[in-house]
Structures are given as C-alpha cells and as structure tokens.
Amino acid sequence: MGQTIFSKIVAGEIPCDKVFEDEELLAFRDIKPQAPVHILIIPKEPIPTVDDLEDRHQALAGKMMLVAARIAREEGLAEGGYRLIVNCRADGGQEVYHLHLHLMGGRKMSWPPG
Ligand code: AMP
C-alpha cells in the first residue's frame, strides 16, 4: 500500500485543521464533515486498516479511544453523546487506507446506518 493522503498530513506535506497531536497520534477535522463536529483520530504510524493492528498496537489502539473521548468532551459533545466509527476495507466503506477513528457529533445520529 503506497503513501496515503493521511501520511502526507502526518509528514506536514498537506495542511490539516489540527485539534490534537502527540508523538503517536494526530487528530484533525474531516474535510467533508458529515456532522457539525467530525474529527478523525489517526496513528502517525501508517497502519492501513483496523485488521492490520497487531498485539504491539494494543496501547496505541486504546489511546485512540481515550483521545477521542477527550476531544469529544472538549468539543462539548460528551453530555449529548456522539458516535465513533472505524470503517474497514471495501465493504466497510473505507476510502483512506490509513487507520482512522471518526468522531462525529453535534446532531442526532440515525441507527442503523445505511
Ligand atoms: P473513510 O471512508 O473511513 O476512509 O474516511 C475517510 C475520511 O477522510 C472521509 O470522511 C474524508 O472526508 C476524509 N478526508 C479525506 N481527505 C481529507 C483531508 N485532506 N483532510 C481531512 N479529511 C480528509
């Protein structure tokens, strides 16, 4: 799998609307938001899909959830609620093959999704 647009964002070659960064993770606003708040939390390591996670990624994967919840609180979403989604490969609707957690909120989400 070649370089993705998210690797270029991590490398600083493409700009993003950053909301969080540390040595392992980056979070930025989705360019085509599907909700009033739509943020992507990504590992800096270019892991293509959730199916490519290995045992050594256990802490990293957990941290993605914790950071998502922290951002949700900071964005004022915690009380009303929000949705976290990971799409995996074609049937999951994944378009960018660099693992990312969608954080969406600020409106009532329908269930089940289409
Ligand atoms: P997925 O379908 O789960 O792979 O989601 C990919 C997401 O990345 C989509 O919601 C896109 O709108 C978003 N996206 C693509 N390019 C960019 C970009 N340059 N900056 C921010 N978000 C992007």
mmCIF file of C-alpha atoms and ligand atoms in Angstrom:
data_model
loop_
_atom_site.group_PDB
_atom_site.id
_atom_site.type_symbol
_atom_site.label_atom_id
_atom_site.label_comp_id
_atom_site.label_asym_id
_atom_site.label_seq_id
_atom_site.Cartn_x
_atom_site.Cartn_y
_atom_site.Cartn_z
ATOM 1 C CA MET A 1 0.000 0.000 0.000
ATOM 2 C CA GLY A 2 1.545 3.297 -1.093
ATOM 3 C CA GLN A 3 1.564 6.596 0.744
ATOM 4 C CA THR A 4 -1.892 7.910 1.603
ATOM 5 C CA ILE A 5 -3.151 11.441 1.996
ATOM 6 C CA PHE A 6 -3.049 10.927 5.779
ATOM 7 C CA SER A 7 0.674 10.022 5.701
ATOM 8 C CA LYS A 8 1.214 13.299 3.870
ATOM 9 C CA ILE A 9 -0.762 15.128 6.578
ATOM 10 C CA VAL A 10 1.360 13.437 9.275
ATOM 11 C CA ALA A 11 4.508 14.480 7.377
ATOM 12 C CA GLY A 12 3.240 18.075 7.173
ATOM 13 C CA GLU A 13 3.157 17.973 3.356
ATOM 14 C CA ILE A 14 -0.603 18.637 3.297
ATOM 15 C CA PRO A 15 -2.276 21.012 5.770
ATOM 16 C CA CYS A 16 -4.976 19.976 8.196
ATOM 17 C CA ASP A 17 -7.218 21.617 10.771
ATOM 18 C CA LYS A 18 -5.462 20.029 13.754
ATOM 19 C CA VAL A 19 -7.220 19.523 17.083
ATOM 20 C CA PHE A 20 -4.739 17.226 18.864
ATOM 21 C CA GLU A 21 -1.209 15.941 18.401
ATOM 22 C CA ASP A 22 1.304 13.973 20.418
ATOM 23 C CA GLU A 23 4.183 11.678 19.488
ATOM 24 C CA GLU A 24 1.871 8.831 18.436
ATOM 25 C CA LEU A 25 -1.450 10.330 17.334
ATOM 26 C CA LEU A 26 -2.854 13.183 15.290
ATOM 27 C CA ALA A 27 -6.464 14.409 15.198
ATOM 28 C CA PHE A 28 -7.883 16.844 12.672
ATOM 29 C CA ARG A 29 -11.236 17.979 11.289
ATOM 30 C CA ASP A 30 -12.686 15.987 8.397
ATOM 31 C CA ILE A 31 -12.564 17.945 5.130
ATOM 32 C CA LYS A 32 -16.116 16.780 4.231
ATOM 33 C CA PRO A 33 -17.874 16.761 7.601
ATOM 34 C CA GLN A 34 -20.924 14.513 7.968
ATOM 35 C CA ALA A 35 -21.932 16.183 11.253
ATOM 36 C CA PRO A 36 -21.409 19.580 12.923
ATOM 37 C CA VAL A 37 -18.340 18.049 14.625
ATOM 38 C CA HIS A 38 -16.449 15.477 12.533
ATOM 39 C CA ILE A 39 -12.884 14.764 13.607
ATOM 40 C CA LEU A 40 -10.505 11.988 12.540
ATOM 41 C CA ILE A 41 -8.099 10.460 15.072
ATOM 42 C CA ILE A 42 -5.184 8.698 13.383
ATOM 43 C CA PRO A 43 -1.981 6.973 14.458
ATOM 44 C CA LYS A 44 1.157 8.535 12.999
ATOM 45 C CA GLU A 45 2.307 5.031 12.096
ATOM 46 C CA PRO A 46 0.780 4.190 8.693
ATOM 47 C CA ILE A 47 -1.342 1.179 9.731
ATOM 48 C CA PRO A 48 -3.651 0.600 6.716
ATOM 49 C CA THR A 49 -6.759 -0.845 8.394
ATOM 50 C CA VAL A 50 -8.044 -1.964 11.782
ATOM 51 C CA ASP A 51 -7.417 -5.515 10.525
ATOM 52 C CA ASP A 52 -3.684 -4.708 10.351
ATOM 53 C CA LEU A 53 -3.434 -3.936 14.074
ATOM 54 C CA GLU A 54 -1.016 -6.234 15.903
ATOM 55 C CA ASP A 55 -0.632 -7.123 19.574
ATOM 56 C CA ARG A 56 2.080 -4.468 19.876
ATOM 57 C CA HIS A 57 -0.547 -1.836 18.969
ATOM 58 C CA GLN A 58 -2.758 -2.603 21.972
ATOM 59 C CA ALA A 59 -1.876 0.554 23.902
ATOM 60 C CA LEU A 60 -1.989 2.699 20.757
ATOM 61 C CA ALA A 61 -5.460 1.432 19.806
ATOM 62 C CA GLY A 62 -6.731 2.084 23.323
ATOM 63 C CA LYS A 63 -5.224 5.549 23.304
ATOM 64 C CA MET A 64 -7.146 6.375 20.122
ATOM 65 C CA MET A 65 -10.392 5.774 22.037
ATOM 66 C CA LEU A 66 -9.267 7.763 25.068
ATOM 67 C CA VAL A 67 -8.152 10.699 22.914
ATOM 68 C CA ALA A 68 -11.450 10.583 21.016
ATOM 69 C CA ALA A 69 -13.391 10.782 24.274
ATOM 70 C CA ARG A 70 -11.199 13.640 25.495
ATOM 71 C CA ILE A 71 -11.713 15.592 22.269
ATOM 72 C CA ALA A 72 -15.456 14.918 22.477
ATOM 73 C CA ARG A 73 -15.506 16.461 25.963
ATOM 74 C CA GLU A 74 -13.501 19.454 24.740
ATOM 75 C CA GLU A 75 -15.892 19.890 21.800
ATOM 76 C CA GLY A 76 -18.873 19.891 24.191
ATOM 77 C CA LEU A 77 -20.254 16.579 22.888
ATOM 78 C CA ALA A 78 -19.984 14.392 25.984
ATOM 79 C CA GLU A 79 -23.345 15.184 27.555
ATOM 80 C CA GLY A 80 -25.408 14.906 24.356
ATOM 81 C CA GLY A 81 -23.396 11.982 23.030
ATOM 82 C CA TYR A 82 -21.564 11.218 19.836
ATOM 83 C CA ARG A 83 -20.532 8.423 17.508
ATOM 84 C CA LEU A 84 -17.161 6.731 16.938
ATOM 85 C CA ILE A 85 -16.707 4.757 13.710
ATOM 86 C CA VAL A 86 -13.898 2.767 12.130
ATOM 87 C CA ASN A 87 -14.525 1.711 8.533
ATOM 88 C CA CYS A 88 -12.576 -1.362 7.352
ATOM 89 C CA ARG A 89 -11.837 -2.046 3.680
ATOM 90 C CA ALA A 90 -14.324 -2.017 0.801
ATOM 91 C CA ASP A 91 -17.492 -3.312 2.452
ATOM 92 C CA GLY A 92 -16.876 -1.083 5.463
ATOM 93 C CA GLY A 93 -16.712 1.958 3.198
ATOM 94 C CA GLN A 94 -13.052 2.735 3.895
ATOM 95 C CA GLU A 95 -11.614 5.239 1.418
ATOM 96 C CA VAL A 96 -8.294 6.173 3.004
ATOM 97 C CA TYR A 97 -6.094 3.184 3.859
ATOM 98 C CA HIS A 98 -4.507 4.715 6.932
ATOM 99 C CA LEU A 99 -6.350 3.688 10.096
ATOM 100 C CA HIS A 100 -8.628 6.415 11.450
ATOM 101 C CA LEU A 101 -11.343 6.762 14.040
ATOM 102 C CA HIS A 102 -14.231 9.045 13.059
ATOM 103 C CA LEU A 103 -15.613 11.166 15.905
ATOM 104 C CA MET A 104 -18.974 12.621 14.924
ATOM 105 C CA GLY A 105 -21.430 14.642 16.943
ATOM 106 C CA GLY A 106 -23.482 17.766 17.282
ATOM 107 C CA ARG A 107 -26.604 16.238 15.778
ATOM 108 C CA LYS A 108 -28.817 13.211 16.400
ATOM 109 C CA MET A 109 -27.336 10.200 14.588
ATOM 110 C CA SER A 110 -29.641 7.685 12.927
ATOM 111 C CA TRP A 111 -29.337 3.961 13.577
ATOM 112 C CA PRO A 112 -28.805 1.637 11.850
ATOM 113 C CA PRO A 113 -26.505 3.427 9.375
ATOM 114 C CA GLY A 114 -27.015 2.741 5.661
HETATM 115 P P1 AMP B 1 -13.107 6.540 5.329
HETATM 116 O O1 AMP B 1 -14.204 6.425 4.319
HETATM 117 O O2 AMP B 1 -13.456 5.909 6.653
HETATM 118 O O3 AMP B 1 -11.788 6.053 4.783
HETATM 119 O O4 AMP B 1 -12.983 8.080 5.658
HETATM 120 C C1 AMP B 1 -12.047 8.919 5.080
HETATM 121 C C2 AMP B 1 -12.382 10.319 5.509
HETATM 122 O O5 AMP B 1 -11.267 11.158 5.259
HETATM 123 C C3 AMP B 1 -13.574 10.939 4.789
HETATM 124 O O6 AMP B 1 -14.566 11.313 5.745
HETATM 125 C C4 AMP B 1 -12.973 12.142 4.075
HETATM 126 O O7 AMP B 1 -13.842 13.253 4.028
HETATM 127 C C5 AMP B 1 -11.739 12.428 4.907
HETATM 128 N N1 AMP B 1 -10.659 13.125 4.223
HETATM 129 C C6 AMP B 1 -10.111 12.840 3.026
HETATM 130 N N2 AMP B 1 -9.116 13.678 2.741
HETATM 131 C C7 AMP B 1 -9.007 14.534 3.799
HETATM 132 C C8 AMP B 1 -8.173 15.628 4.112
HETATM 133 N N3 AMP B 1 -7.207 16.048 3.270
HETATM 134 N N4 AMP B 1 -8.348 16.269 5.288
HETATM 135 C C9 AMP B 1 -9.318 15.873 6.143
HETATM 136 N N5 AMP B 1 -10.136 14.821 5.916
HETATM 137 C C10 AMP B 1 -10.000 14.168 4.748
#
